[in-house]
PDB file of C-alpha atoms in Angstrom:
ATOM      1  CA  UNK B   1     -16.763  -8.011  46.981  1.00  0.00           C
ATOM      2  CA  UNK B   2     -15.575  -6.516  43.717  1.00  0.00           C
ATOM      3  CA  UNK B   3     -16.081  -8.786  40.728  1.00  0.00           C
ATOM      4  CA  UNK B   4     -13.130  -9.396  38.459  1.00  0.00           C
ATOM      5  CA  UNK B   5     -13.927  -8.308  34.910  1.00  0.00           C
ATOM      6  CA  UNK B   6     -11.777  -9.481  31.995  1.00  0.00           C
ATOM      7  CA  UNK B   7     -12.304  -7.861  28.594  1.00  0.00           C
ATOM      8  CA  UNK B   8     -11.364  -9.691  25.399  1.00  0.00           C
ATOM      9  CA  UNK B   9     -11.237  -8.040  21.974  1.00  0.00           C
ATOM     10  CA  UNK B  10     -10.751  -9.468  18.516  1.00  0.00           C
ATOM     11  CA  UNK B  11      -8.311  -7.875  16.080  1.00  0.00           C
ATOM     12  CA  UNK B  12     -11.262  -6.819  13.904  1.00  0.00           C
ATOM     13  CA  UNK B  13     -12.688  -4.445  16.521  1.00  0.00           C
ATOM     14  CA  UNK B  14     -11.902  -0.738  16.432  1.00  0.00           C
ATOM     15  CA  UNK B  15      -8.552   0.424  17.853  1.00  0.00           C
ATOM     16  CA  UNK B  16     -10.298   2.183  20.738  1.00  0.00           C
ATOM     17  CA  UNK B  17     -11.963  -1.092  21.739  1.00  0.00           C
ATOM     18  CA  UNK B  18      -8.675  -2.988  21.599  1.00  0.00           C
ATOM     19  CA  UNK B  19      -7.166  -0.399  23.925  1.00  0.00           C
ATOM     20  CA  UNK B  20      -9.904  -1.192  26.478  1.00  0.00           C
ATOM     21  CA  UNK B  21      -9.118  -4.921  26.458  1.00  0.00           C
ATOM     22  CA  UNK B  22      -7.057  -7.124  28.738  1.00  0.00           C
ATOM     23  CA  UNK B  23      -6.344  -9.415  25.786  1.00  0.00           C
ATOM     24  CA  UNK B  24      -6.429  -8.793  22.039  1.00  0.00           C
ATOM     25  CA  UNK B  25      -6.088 -11.703  19.650  1.00  0.00           C
ATOM     26  CA  UNK B  26      -7.527 -14.003  17.029  1.00  0.00           C
ATOM     27  CA  UNK B  27     -10.109 -16.718  17.688  1.00  0.00           C
ATOM     28  CA  UNK B  28      -7.594 -19.315  18.853  1.00  0.00           C
ATOM     29  CA  UNK B  29      -5.723 -16.955  21.184  1.00  0.00           C
ATOM     30  CA  UNK B  30      -8.926 -15.644  22.725  1.00  0.00           C
ATOM     31  CA  UNK B  31     -10.389 -19.136  23.167  1.00  0.00           C
ATOM     32  CA  UNK B  32      -7.276 -20.282  25.023  1.00  0.00           C
ATOM     33  CA  UNK B  33      -7.290 -17.134  27.156  1.00  0.00           C
ATOM     34  CA  UNK B  34     -11.000 -17.459  27.989  1.00  0.00           C
ATOM     35  CA  UNK B  35     -10.567 -21.064  29.104  1.00  0.00           C
ATOM     36  CA  UNK B  36      -7.928 -20.091  31.662  1.00  0.00           C
ATOM     37  CA  UNK B  37      -9.263 -16.668  32.671  1.00  0.00           C
ATOM     38  CA  UNK B  38      -9.888 -16.280  36.401  1.00  0.00           C
ATOM     39  CA  UNK B  39     -12.797 -13.935  35.892  1.00  0.00           C
ATOM     40  CA  UNK B  40     -16.233 -13.403  37.333  1.00  0.00           C
ATOM     41  CA  UNK B  41     -17.287 -11.552  34.185  1.00  0.00           C
ATOM     42  CA  UNK B  42     -15.856 -11.959  30.682  1.00  0.00           C
ATOM     43  CA  UNK B  43     -16.739  -9.132  28.308  1.00  0.00           C
ATOM     44  CA  UNK B  44     -16.229 -10.376  24.767  1.00  0.00           C
ATOM     45  CA  UNK B  45     -15.835  -7.575  22.250  1.00  0.00           C
ATOM     46  CA  UNK B  46     -16.275  -9.680  19.149  1.00  0.00           C
ATOM     47  CA  UNK B  47     -19.278 -11.505  17.759  1.00  0.00           C
ATOM     48  CA  UNK B  48     -21.796 -13.877  19.307  1.00  0.00           C
ATOM     49  CA  UNK B  49     -20.155 -17.192  18.410  1.00  0.00           C
ATOM     50  CA  UNK B  50     -16.949 -16.026  20.141  1.00  0.00           C
ATOM     51  CA  UNK B  51     -18.816 -15.150  23.323  1.00  0.00           C
ATOM     52  CA  UNK B  52     -20.601 -18.507  23.191  1.00  0.00           C
ATOM     53  CA  UNK B  53     -17.237 -20.255  22.891  1.00  0.00           C
ATOM     54  CA  UNK B  54     -15.941 -18.375  25.932  1.00  0.00           C
ATOM     55  CA  UNK B  55     -19.001 -19.463  27.945  1.00  0.00           C
ATOM     56  CA  UNK B  56     -18.619 -23.071  26.837  1.00  0.00           C
ATOM     57  CA  UNK B  57     -14.962 -23.089  27.902  1.00  0.00           C
ATOM     58  CA  UNK B  58     -15.479 -21.132  31.130  1.00  0.00           C
ATOM     59  CA  UNK B  59     -19.046 -21.904  32.249  1.00  0.00           C
ATOM     60  CA  UNK B  60     -18.509 -20.516  35.765  1.00  0.00           C
ATOM     61  CA  UNK B  61     -17.976 -17.011  34.393  1.00  0.00           C
ATOM     62  CA  UNK B  62     -20.704 -14.608  33.358  1.00  0.00           C
ATOM     63  CA  UNK B  63     -20.030 -13.886  29.680  1.00  0.00           C
ATOM     64  CA  UNK B  64     -21.404 -10.683  28.187  1.00  0.00           C
ATOM     65  CA  UNK B  65     -21.561  -9.678  24.531  1.00  0.00           C
ATOM     66  CA  UNK B  66     -21.680  -5.868  24.287  1.00  0.00           C
ATOM     67  CA  UNK B  67     -24.256  -5.817  21.462  1.00  0.00           C
ATOM     68  CA  UNK B  68     -26.815  -8.598  20.995  1.00  0.00           C
ATOM     69  CA  UNK B  69     -26.887  -7.999  17.241  1.00  0.00           C
ATOM     70  CA  UNK B  70     -23.240  -8.820  16.576  1.00  0.00           C
ATOM     71  CA  UNK B  71     -23.604 -12.116  14.768  1.00  0.00           C
ATOM     72  CA  UNK B  72     -21.808 -13.622  11.734  1.00  0.00           C
ATOM     73  CA  UNK B  73     -23.012 -14.504   8.252  1.00  0.00           C
ATOM     74  CA  UNK B  74     -21.484 -17.971   8.569  1.00  0.00           C
ATOM     75  CA  UNK B  75     -23.953 -18.531  11.411  1.00  0.00           C
ATOM     76  CA  UNK B  76     -26.994 -16.887   9.850  1.00  0.00           C
ATOM     77  CA  UNK B  77     -26.495 -18.730   6.550  1.00  0.00           C
ATOM     78  CA  UNK B  78     -26.475 -22.134   8.284  1.00  0.00           C
ATOM     79  CA  UNK B  79     -29.752 -23.904   9.017  1.00  0.00           C
ATOM     80  CA  UNK B  80     -29.033 -26.320  11.879  1.00  0.00           C
ATOM     81  CA  UNK B  81     -31.702 -28.848  10.851  1.00  0.00           C
ATOM     82  CA  UNK B  82     -30.275 -28.983   7.318  1.00  0.00           C
ATOM     83  CA  UNK B  83     -26.737 -29.215   8.732  1.00  0.00           C
ATOM     84  CA  UNK B  84     -27.742 -32.208  10.866  1.00  0.00           C
ATOM     85  CA  UNK B  85     -29.198 -33.954   7.803  1.00  0.00           C
ATOM     86  CA  UNK B  86     -26.022 -33.180   5.823  1.00  0.00           C
ATOM     87  CA  UNK B  87     -23.833 -34.618   8.543  1.00  0.00           C
ATOM     88  CA  UNK B  88     -25.999 -37.755   8.798  1.00  0.00           C
ATOM     89  CA  UNK B  89     -25.662 -38.228   5.034  1.00  0.00           C
ATOM     90  CA  UNK B  90     -21.892 -38.722   5.536  1.00  0.00           C
ATOM     91  CA  UNK B  91     -21.797 -41.231   8.409  1.00  0.00           C
ATOM     92  CA  UNK B  92     -18.274 -42.426   7.613  1.00  0.00           C
ATOM     93  CA  UNK B  93     -16.761 -38.912   7.660  1.00  0.00           C
ATOM     94  CA  UNK B  94     -15.298 -36.801  10.448  1.00  0.00           C
ATOM     95  CA  UNK B  95     -17.164 -33.500  10.704  1.00  0.00           C
ATOM     96  CA  UNK B  96     -14.693 -30.617  11.007  1.00  0.00           C
ATOM     97  CA  UNK B  97     -16.247 -27.211  11.675  1.00  0.00           C
ATOM     98  CA  UNK B  98     -14.712 -23.767  11.588  1.00  0.00           C
ATOM     99  CA  UNK B  99     -14.936 -21.929  14.901  1.00  0.00           C
ATOM    100  CA  UNK B 100     -17.069 -19.258  13.193  1.00  0.00           C
ATOM    101  CA  UNK B 101     -20.215 -21.243  13.984  1.00  0.00           C
ATOM    102  CA  UNK B 102     -22.960 -21.338  16.582  1.00  0.00           C
ATOM    103  CA  UNK B 103     -22.886 -23.456  19.725  1.00  0.00           C
ATOM    104  CA  UNK B 104     -25.530 -25.734  18.164  1.00  0.00           C
ATOM    105  CA  UNK B 105     -23.322 -26.140  15.103  1.00  0.00           C
ATOM    106  CA  UNK B 106     -20.309 -26.997  17.245  1.00  0.00           C
ATOM    107  CA  UNK B 107     -22.372 -29.612  19.084  1.00  0.00           C
ATOM    108  CA  UNK B 108     -22.843 -31.421  15.743  1.00  0.00           C
ATOM    109  CA  UNK B 109     -19.081 -31.448  15.093  1.00  0.00           C
ATOM    110  CA  UNK B 110     -16.224 -33.835  15.805  1.00  0.00           C
ATOM    111  CA  UNK B 111     -13.493 -31.184  15.591  1.00  0.00           C
ATOM    112  CA  UNK B 112     -13.475 -27.406  15.725  1.00  0.00           C
ATOM    113  CA  UNK B 113     -10.714 -25.540  13.872  1.00  0.00           C
ATOM    114  CA  UNK B 114      -9.565 -21.953  13.494  1.00  0.00           C
ATOM    115  CA  UNK B 115      -7.921 -20.453  10.432  1.00  0.00           C
ATOM    116  CA  UNK B 116      -4.584 -20.870  12.208  1.00  0.00           C
ATOM    117  CA  UNK B 117      -4.778 -24.621  12.852  1.00  0.00           C
ATOM    118  CA  UNK B 118      -7.163 -25.882  10.171  1.00  0.00           C
ATOM    119  CA  UNK B 119      -4.370 -27.032   7.817  1.00  0.00           C
ATOM    120  CA  UNK B 120      -2.603 -29.031  10.523  1.00  0.00           C
ATOM    121  CA  UNK B 121      -5.714 -30.611  12.020  1.00  0.00           C
ATOM    122  CA  UNK B 122      -7.165 -31.757   8.696  1.00  0.00           C
ATOM    123  CA  UNK B 123      -3.749 -33.054   7.600  1.00  0.00           C
ATOM    124  CA  UNK B 124      -3.606 -34.957  10.899  1.00  0.00           C
ATOM    125  CA  UNK B 125      -7.011 -36.523  10.249  1.00  0.00           C
ATOM    126  CA  UNK B 126      -6.119 -37.537   6.704  1.00  0.00           C
ATOM    127  CA  UNK B 127      -2.831 -39.021   7.958  1.00  0.00           C
ATOM    128  CA  UNK B 128      -4.928 -41.212  10.251  1.00  0.00           C
ATOM    129  CA  UNK B 129      -6.892 -42.442   7.242  1.00  0.00           C
ATOM    130  CA  UNK B 130     -10.047 -40.468   8.041  1.00  0.00           C
ATOM    131  CA  UNK B 131     -12.471 -38.904   5.571  1.00  0.00           C
ATOM    132  CA  UNK B 132     -13.591 -35.354   6.317  1.00  0.00           C
ATOM    133  CA  UNK B 133     -16.581 -33.118   5.721  1.00  0.00           C
ATOM    134  CA  UNK B 134     -16.013 -29.415   6.318  1.00  0.00           C
ATOM    135  CA  UNK B 135     -18.376 -26.654   7.392  1.00  0.00           C
ATOM    136  CA  UNK B 136     -19.503 -23.900   7.338  1.00  0.00           C
ATOM    137  CA  UNK B 137     -17.057 -21.802   5.264  1.00  0.00           C
ATOM    138  CA  UNK B 138     -17.246 -22.810   1.599  1.00  0.00           C
ATOM    139  CA  UNK B 139     -14.320 -20.571   0.586  1.00  0.00           C
ATOM    140  CA  UNK B 140     -11.977 -21.959   3.215  1.00  0.00           C
ATOM    141  CA  UNK B 141     -12.952 -25.512   2.342  1.00  0.00           C
ATOM    142  CA  UNK B 142     -12.464 -24.871  -1.384  1.00  0.00           C
ATOM    143  CA  UNK B 143      -8.980 -23.538  -0.718  1.00  0.00           C
ATOM    144  CA  UNK B 144      -8.056 -26.580   1.382  1.00  0.00           C
ATOM    145  CA  UNK B 145      -9.326 -28.903  -1.355  1.00  0.00           C
ATOM    146  CA  UNK B 146      -7.343 -26.953  -3.960  1.00  0.00           C
ATOM    147  CA  UNK B 147      -4.160 -26.587  -1.919  1.00  0.00           C
ATOM    148  CA  UNK B 148      -3.875 -30.157  -0.670  1.00  0.00           C
ATOM    149  CA  UNK B 149      -5.859 -32.202  -3.174  1.00  0.00           C
ATOM    150  CA  UNK B 150      -8.567 -33.156  -0.699  1.00  0.00           C
ATOM    151  CA  UNK B 151     -12.049 -34.052  -1.846  1.00  0.00           C
ATOM    152  CA  UNK B 152     -13.949 -32.844   1.215  1.00  0.00           C
ATOM    153  CA  UNK B 153     -17.690 -32.315   0.833  1.00  0.00           C
ATOM    154  CA  UNK B 154     -18.340 -28.695   1.821  1.00  0.00           C
ATOM    155  CA  UNK B 155     -21.166 -26.830   3.495  1.00  0.00           C
ATOM    156  CA  UNK B 156     -22.133 -23.675   1.609  1.00  0.00           C
ATOM    157  CA  UNK B 157     -21.904 -20.536   3.734  1.00  0.00           C
ATOM    158  CA  UNK B 158     -19.495 -17.612   3.423  1.00  0.00           C
ATOM    159  CA  UNK B 159     -18.171 -14.686   5.419  1.00  0.00           C
ATOM    160  CA  UNK B 160     -19.964 -11.725   3.853  1.00  0.00           C
ATOM    161  CA  UNK B 161     -16.888  -9.542   4.389  1.00  0.00           C
ATOM    162  CA  UNK B 162     -14.191 -11.773   2.892  1.00  0.00           C
ATOM    163  CA  UNK B 163     -16.443 -12.990   0.085  1.00  0.00           C
ATOM    164  CA  UNK B 164     -16.455  -9.435  -1.356  1.00  0.00           C
ATOM    165  CA  UNK B 165     -12.792  -9.588  -2.336  1.00  0.00           C
ATOM    166  CA  UNK B 166     -12.530 -10.381  -6.022  1.00  0.00           C
ATOM    167  CA  UNK B 167      -9.862 -11.168  -8.569  1.00  0.00           C
ATOM    168  CA  UNK B 168     -10.812  -8.415 -11.041  1.00  0.00           C
ATOM    169  CA  UNK B 169     -10.459  -5.641  -8.460  1.00  0.00           C
ATOM    170  CA  UNK B 170      -7.163  -7.104  -7.274  1.00  0.00           C
ATOM    171  CA  UNK B 171      -5.802  -7.310 -10.803  1.00  0.00           C
ATOM    172  CA  UNK B 172      -6.699  -3.660 -11.391  1.00  0.00           C
ATOM    173  CA  UNK B 173      -5.052  -2.622  -8.108  1.00  0.00           C
ATOM    174  CA  UNK B 174      -1.947  -4.648  -8.900  1.00  0.00           C
ATOM    175  CA  UNK B 175      -1.657  -3.117 -12.367  1.00  0.00           C
ATOM    176  CA  UNK B 176      -1.784   0.369 -10.849  1.00  0.00           C
ATOM    177  CA  UNK B 177       1.354  -0.351  -8.797  1.00  0.00           C
ATOM    178  CA  UNK B 178       4.559  -0.017 -10.804  1.00  0.00           C
ATOM    179  CA  UNK B 179       6.908  -1.516  -8.258  1.00  0.00           C
ATOM    180  CA  UNK B 180       6.922  -4.697  -6.245  1.00  0.00           C
ATOM    181  CA  UNK B 181       3.673  -5.815  -4.636  1.00  0.00           C
ATOM    182  CA  UNK B 182       2.482  -8.626  -2.412  1.00  0.00           C
ATOM    183  CA  UNK B 183      -0.881 -10.038  -1.439  1.00  0.00           C
ATOM    184  CA  UNK B 184      -1.567 -11.707   1.888  1.00  0.00           C
ATOM    185  CA  UNK B 185      -5.046 -13.132   2.403  1.00  0.00           C
ATOM    186  CA  UNK B 186      -7.321 -14.801   4.903  1.00  0.00           C
ATOM    187  CA  UNK B 187      -8.619 -18.232   3.800  1.00  0.00           C
ATOM    188  CA  UNK B 188     -12.229 -17.040   4.086  1.00  0.00           C
ATOM    189  CA  UNK B 189     -11.613 -15.176   0.801  1.00  0.00           C
ATOM    190  CA  UNK B 190     -12.728 -16.651  -2.554  1.00  0.00           C
ATOM    191  CA  UNK B 191     -10.418 -19.158  -4.204  1.00  0.00           C
ATOM    192  CA  UNK B 192      -9.416 -16.924  -7.193  1.00  0.00           C
ATOM    193  CA  UNK B 193      -8.146 -14.343  -4.679  1.00  0.00           C
ATOM    194  CA  UNK B 194      -6.290 -16.939  -2.634  1.00  0.00           C
ATOM    195  CA  UNK B 195      -4.646 -18.317  -5.772  1.00  0.00           C
ATOM    196  CA  UNK B 196      -3.035 -14.898  -6.311  1.00  0.00           C
ATOM    197  CA  UNK B 197      -1.782 -14.606  -2.741  1.00  0.00           C
ATOM    198  CA  UNK B 198       1.843 -14.723  -1.626  1.00  0.00           C
ATOM    199  CA  UNK B 199       0.694 -15.833   1.795  1.00  0.00           C
ATOM    200  CA  UNK B 200      -2.593 -17.325   3.016  1.00  0.00           C
ATOM    201  CA  UNK B 201      -3.151 -17.558   6.740  1.00  0.00           C
ATOM    202  CA  UNK B 202      -5.021 -16.629   9.870  1.00  0.00           C
ATOM    203  CA  UNK B 203      -5.356 -13.122  11.244  1.00  0.00           C
ATOM    204  CA  UNK B 204      -2.386 -13.693  13.552  1.00  0.00           C
ATOM    205  CA  UNK B 205      -0.509 -15.407  10.746  1.00  0.00           C
ATOM    206  CA  UNK B 206      -0.875 -12.375   8.491  1.00  0.00           C
ATOM    207  CA  UNK B 207       0.159 -10.065  11.318  1.00  0.00           C
ATOM    208  CA  UNK B 208       3.269 -12.173  11.937  1.00  0.00           C
ATOM    209  CA  UNK B 209       4.050 -12.193   8.200  1.00  0.00           C
ATOM    210  CA  UNK B 210       4.008  -8.384   8.221  1.00  0.00           C
ATOM    211  CA  UNK B 211       6.150  -8.212  11.361  1.00  0.00           C
ATOM    212  CA  UNK B 212       8.758 -10.486   9.763  1.00  0.00           C
ATOM    213  CA  UNK B 213       8.677  -8.866   6.308  1.00  0.00           C
ATOM    214  CA  UNK B 214      12.217  -8.168   5.070  1.00  0.00           C
ATOM    215  CA  UNK B 215      11.815  -7.733   1.309  1.00  0.00           C
ATOM    216  CA  UNK B 216      11.692  -4.480  -0.702  1.00  0.00           C
ATOM    217  CA  UNK B 217      10.790  -1.718   1.798  1.00  0.00           C
ATOM    218  CA  UNK B 218       9.042   0.231  -0.965  1.00  0.00           C
ATOM    219  CA  UNK B 219       6.738  -2.606  -1.973  1.00  0.00           C
ATOM    220  CA  UNK B 220       2.966  -2.324  -1.618  1.00  0.00           C
ATOM    221  CA  UNK B 221       1.423  -5.027   0.560  1.00  0.00           C
ATOM    222  CA  UNK B 222      -2.267  -5.691  -0.082  1.00  0.00           C
ATOM    223  CA  UNK B 223      -4.159  -7.339   2.774  1.00  0.00           C
ATOM    224  CA  UNK B 224      -7.315  -9.328   1.974  1.00  0.00           C
ATOM    225  CA  UNK B 225      -9.148  -9.424   5.274  1.00  0.00           C
ATOM    226  CA  UNK B 226     -11.286  -7.235   7.523  1.00  0.00           C
ATOM    227  CA  UNK B 227      -9.840  -3.759   7.899  1.00  0.00           C
ATOM    228  CA  UNK B 228      -9.392  -3.907  11.681  1.00  0.00           C
ATOM    229  CA  UNK B 229      -6.110  -5.786  11.433  1.00  0.00           C
ATOM    230  CA  UNK B 230      -4.538  -2.921   9.451  1.00  0.00           C
ATOM    231  CA  UNK B 231      -4.366  -1.001  12.740  1.00  0.00           C
ATOM    232  CA  UNK B 232      -2.255  -3.725  14.374  1.00  0.00           C
ATOM    233  CA  UNK B 233      -0.105  -4.154  11.286  1.00  0.00           C
ATOM    234  CA  UNK B 234       0.517  -0.409  11.130  1.00  0.00           C
ATOM    235  CA  UNK B 235       1.597  -0.344  14.768  1.00  0.00           C
ATOM    236  CA  UNK B 236       3.998  -3.222  14.161  1.00  0.00           C
ATOM    237  CA  UNK B 237       5.432  -1.919  10.878  1.00  0.00           C
ATOM    238  CA  UNK B 238       4.766   1.788  10.316  1.00  0.00           C
ATOM    239  CA  UNK B 239       7.511   1.728   7.682  1.00  0.00           C
ATOM    240  CA  UNK B 240       5.497  -0.397   5.241  1.00  0.00           C
ATOM    241  CA  UNK B 241       2.913   0.550   2.612  1.00  0.00           C
ATOM    242  CA  UNK B 242       0.010  -1.579   3.808  1.00  0.00           C
ATOM    243  CA  UNK B 243      -3.298  -1.390   1.954  1.00  0.00           C
ATOM    244  CA  UNK B 244      -6.508  -3.305   2.293  1.00  0.00           C
ATOM    245  CA  UNK B 245      -7.231  -5.274  -0.856  1.00  0.00           C
ATOM    246  CA  UNK B 246     -10.054  -3.689  -2.874  1.00  0.00           C
ATOM    247  CA  UNK B 247     -13.509  -5.219  -3.120  1.00  0.00           C
ATOM    248  CA  UNK B 248     -14.238  -3.344  -6.337  1.00  0.00           C
ATOM    249  CA  UNK B 249     -12.404  -0.749  -8.404  1.00  0.00           C
ATOM    250  CA  UNK B 250     -11.437   2.216  -6.277  1.00  0.00           C
ATOM    251  CA  UNK B 251     -12.705   0.919  -2.920  1.00  0.00           C
ATOM    252  CA  UNK B 252     -10.602  -0.267  -0.009  1.00  0.00           C
ATOM    253  CA  UNK B 253     -13.327  -0.245   2.598  1.00  0.00           C
ATOM    254  CA  UNK B 254     -14.198  -3.753   3.737  1.00  0.00           C
ATOM    255  CA  UNK B 255     -15.362  -3.820   7.352  1.00  0.00           C
ATOM    256  CA  UNK B 256     -17.356  -6.358   9.343  1.00  0.00           C
ATOM    257  CA  UNK B 257     -20.553  -4.570  10.406  1.00  0.00           C
ATOM    258  CA  UNK B 258     -21.009  -6.964  13.331  1.00  0.00           C
ATOM    259  CA  UNK B 259     -17.551  -6.368  14.794  1.00  0.00           C
ATOM    260  CA  UNK B 260     -18.123  -2.642  14.553  1.00  0.00           C
ATOM    261  CA  UNK B 261     -21.194  -2.962  16.806  1.00  0.00           C
ATOM    262  CA  UNK B 262     -18.704  -3.135  19.658  1.00  0.00           C
ATOM    263  CA  UNK B 263     -18.726   0.582  20.438  1.00  0.00           C
ATOM    264  CA  UNK B 264     -16.929   2.215  23.341  1.00  0.00           C
ATOM    265  CA  UNK B 265     -20.256   2.858  25.065  1.00  0.00           C
ATOM    266  CA  UNK B 266     -21.454  -0.733  24.593  1.00  0.00           C
ATOM    267  CA  UNK B 267     -18.206  -2.186  25.940  1.00  0.00           C
ATOM    268  CA  UNK B 268     -18.277   0.141  28.934  1.00  0.00           C
ATOM    269  CA  UNK B 269     -21.841  -0.939  29.726  1.00  0.00           C
ATOM    270  CA  UNK B 270     -20.824  -4.587  29.393  1.00  0.00           C
ATOM    271  CA  UNK B 271     -17.985  -4.028  31.847  1.00  0.00           C
ATOM    272  CA  UNK B 272     -20.663  -2.810  34.283  1.00  0.00           C
ATOM    273  CA  UNK B 273     -22.628  -6.025  33.763  1.00  0.00           C
ATOM    274  CA  UNK B 274     -25.062  -4.831  31.079  1.00  0.00           C
ATOM    275  CA  UNK B 275     -25.479  -6.288  27.601  1.00  0.00           C
ATOM    276  CA  UNK B 276     -26.290  -9.670  26.067  1.00  0.00           C
ATOM    277  CA  UNK B 277     -25.457 -12.309  28.652  1.00  0.00           C
ATOM    278  CA  UNK B 278     -24.704 -15.733  27.187  1.00  0.00           C
ATOM    279  CA  UNK B 279     -27.092 -17.527  29.522  1.00  0.00           C
ATOM    280  CA  UNK B 280     -29.310 -19.374  27.051  1.00  0.00           C
ATOM    281  CA  UNK B 281     -27.165 -22.450  26.349  1.00  0.00           C
ATOM    282  CA  UNK B 282     -28.210 -25.638  28.124  1.00  0.00           C
ATOM    283  CA  UNK B 283     -25.701 -27.797  29.981  1.00  0.00           C
ATOM    284  CA  UNK B 284     -26.202 -30.519  27.359  1.00  0.00           C
ATOM    285  CA  UNK B 285     -25.525 -28.108  24.480  1.00  0.00           C
ATOM    286  CA  UNK B 286     -22.402 -26.765  26.149  1.00  0.00           C
ATOM    287  CA  UNK B 287     -21.091 -30.245  26.943  1.00  0.00           C
ATOM    288  CA  UNK B 288     -21.617 -31.417  23.346  1.00  0.00           C
ATOM    289  CA  UNK B 289     -19.936 -28.294  21.924  1.00  0.00           C
ATOM    290  CA  UNK B 290     -17.089 -28.352  24.444  1.00  0.00           C
ATOM    291  CA  UNK B 291     -15.764 -31.748  23.321  1.00  0.00           C
ATOM    292  CA  UNK B 292     -14.698 -30.740  19.756  1.00  0.00           C
ATOM    293  CA  UNK B 293     -13.410 -27.367  20.990  1.00  0.00           C
ATOM    294  CA  UNK B 294     -11.265 -28.972  23.681  1.00  0.00           C
ATOM    295  CA  UNK B 295     -10.018 -31.469  21.110  1.00  0.00           C
ATOM    296  CA  UNK B 296      -8.787 -28.521  19.011  1.00  0.00           C
ATOM    297  CA  UNK B 297      -7.255 -26.666  21.958  1.00  0.00           C
ATOM    298  CA  UNK B 298      -5.407 -29.733  23.190  1.00  0.00           C
ATOM    299  CA  UNK B 299      -4.063 -30.309  19.670  1.00  0.00           C
ATOM    300  CA  UNK B 300      -2.987 -26.669  19.387  1.00  0.00           C
ATOM    301  CA  UNK B 301      -1.236 -26.663  22.738  1.00  0.00           C
ATOM    302  CA  UNK B 302       0.715 -29.766  21.742  1.00  0.00           C
ATOM    303  CA  UNK B 303       1.698 -28.561  18.288  1.00  0.00           C
ATOM    304  CA  UNK B 304       2.128 -24.814  18.827  1.00  0.00           C
ATOM    305  CA  UNK B 305       3.636 -24.767  22.325  1.00  0.00           C
TER     306      UNK B 305
END
């Protein structure tokens, strides 16, 4: 009997990889799709924490990561023992964790959020009178504290890609443009960059902003996120001058090395059943991590339906 293989790809993978996928999306879209996928094998062209999330949500499926090395700095910069101590030091707080985290990290969380729903979920918790601690992304947490006046204690890890964007390089790039210019940015970027942005949002949010753009057609739109999304933005709006925000003077070259490990050859092998199978999570770990993820997905389906 032929096994049904479903291939998922994040927006940050190469265009050729996205063309091989049954579903392309951001973390929230792919999590929802993985939960409902009627698949024997799920090939996840992304990074390890995404494949782990797919396995947690669809434990009956075999989940394969094309390259075992495709991790995330938000994971590698987080010591789980230290995180557990940090959480225990705030016993009266709700622990909200960004989805860019390991399964063990998620198991220590009360809520999981993505960059698309983090604002709404934390606002919901504060409206209920809760106090919140936020991990692992320091930049995202700093922006939420700045934007909404929260005083959330923050874990200190960063996305090594987004953390390279800097205000000085942006200012220089802006000054070199004589006409109208805009900046849209992912909330994993440093706060000084986000403070200059015309729009701050998730990968899908930025893509939708570009699709709906109706201002000066000659304006330059700088995009402060991983360069993979420029492909999707260019397909949607080939009429616009879209440029990745610089990370230093003269460079617009910010790629996630882990996403780019998803090569055509690796994905093809994964579709044949080879690669890093996500088979190392215990039932107890998956059950503990599933609860905060499902809490997020149920919230998102109610509010974004």
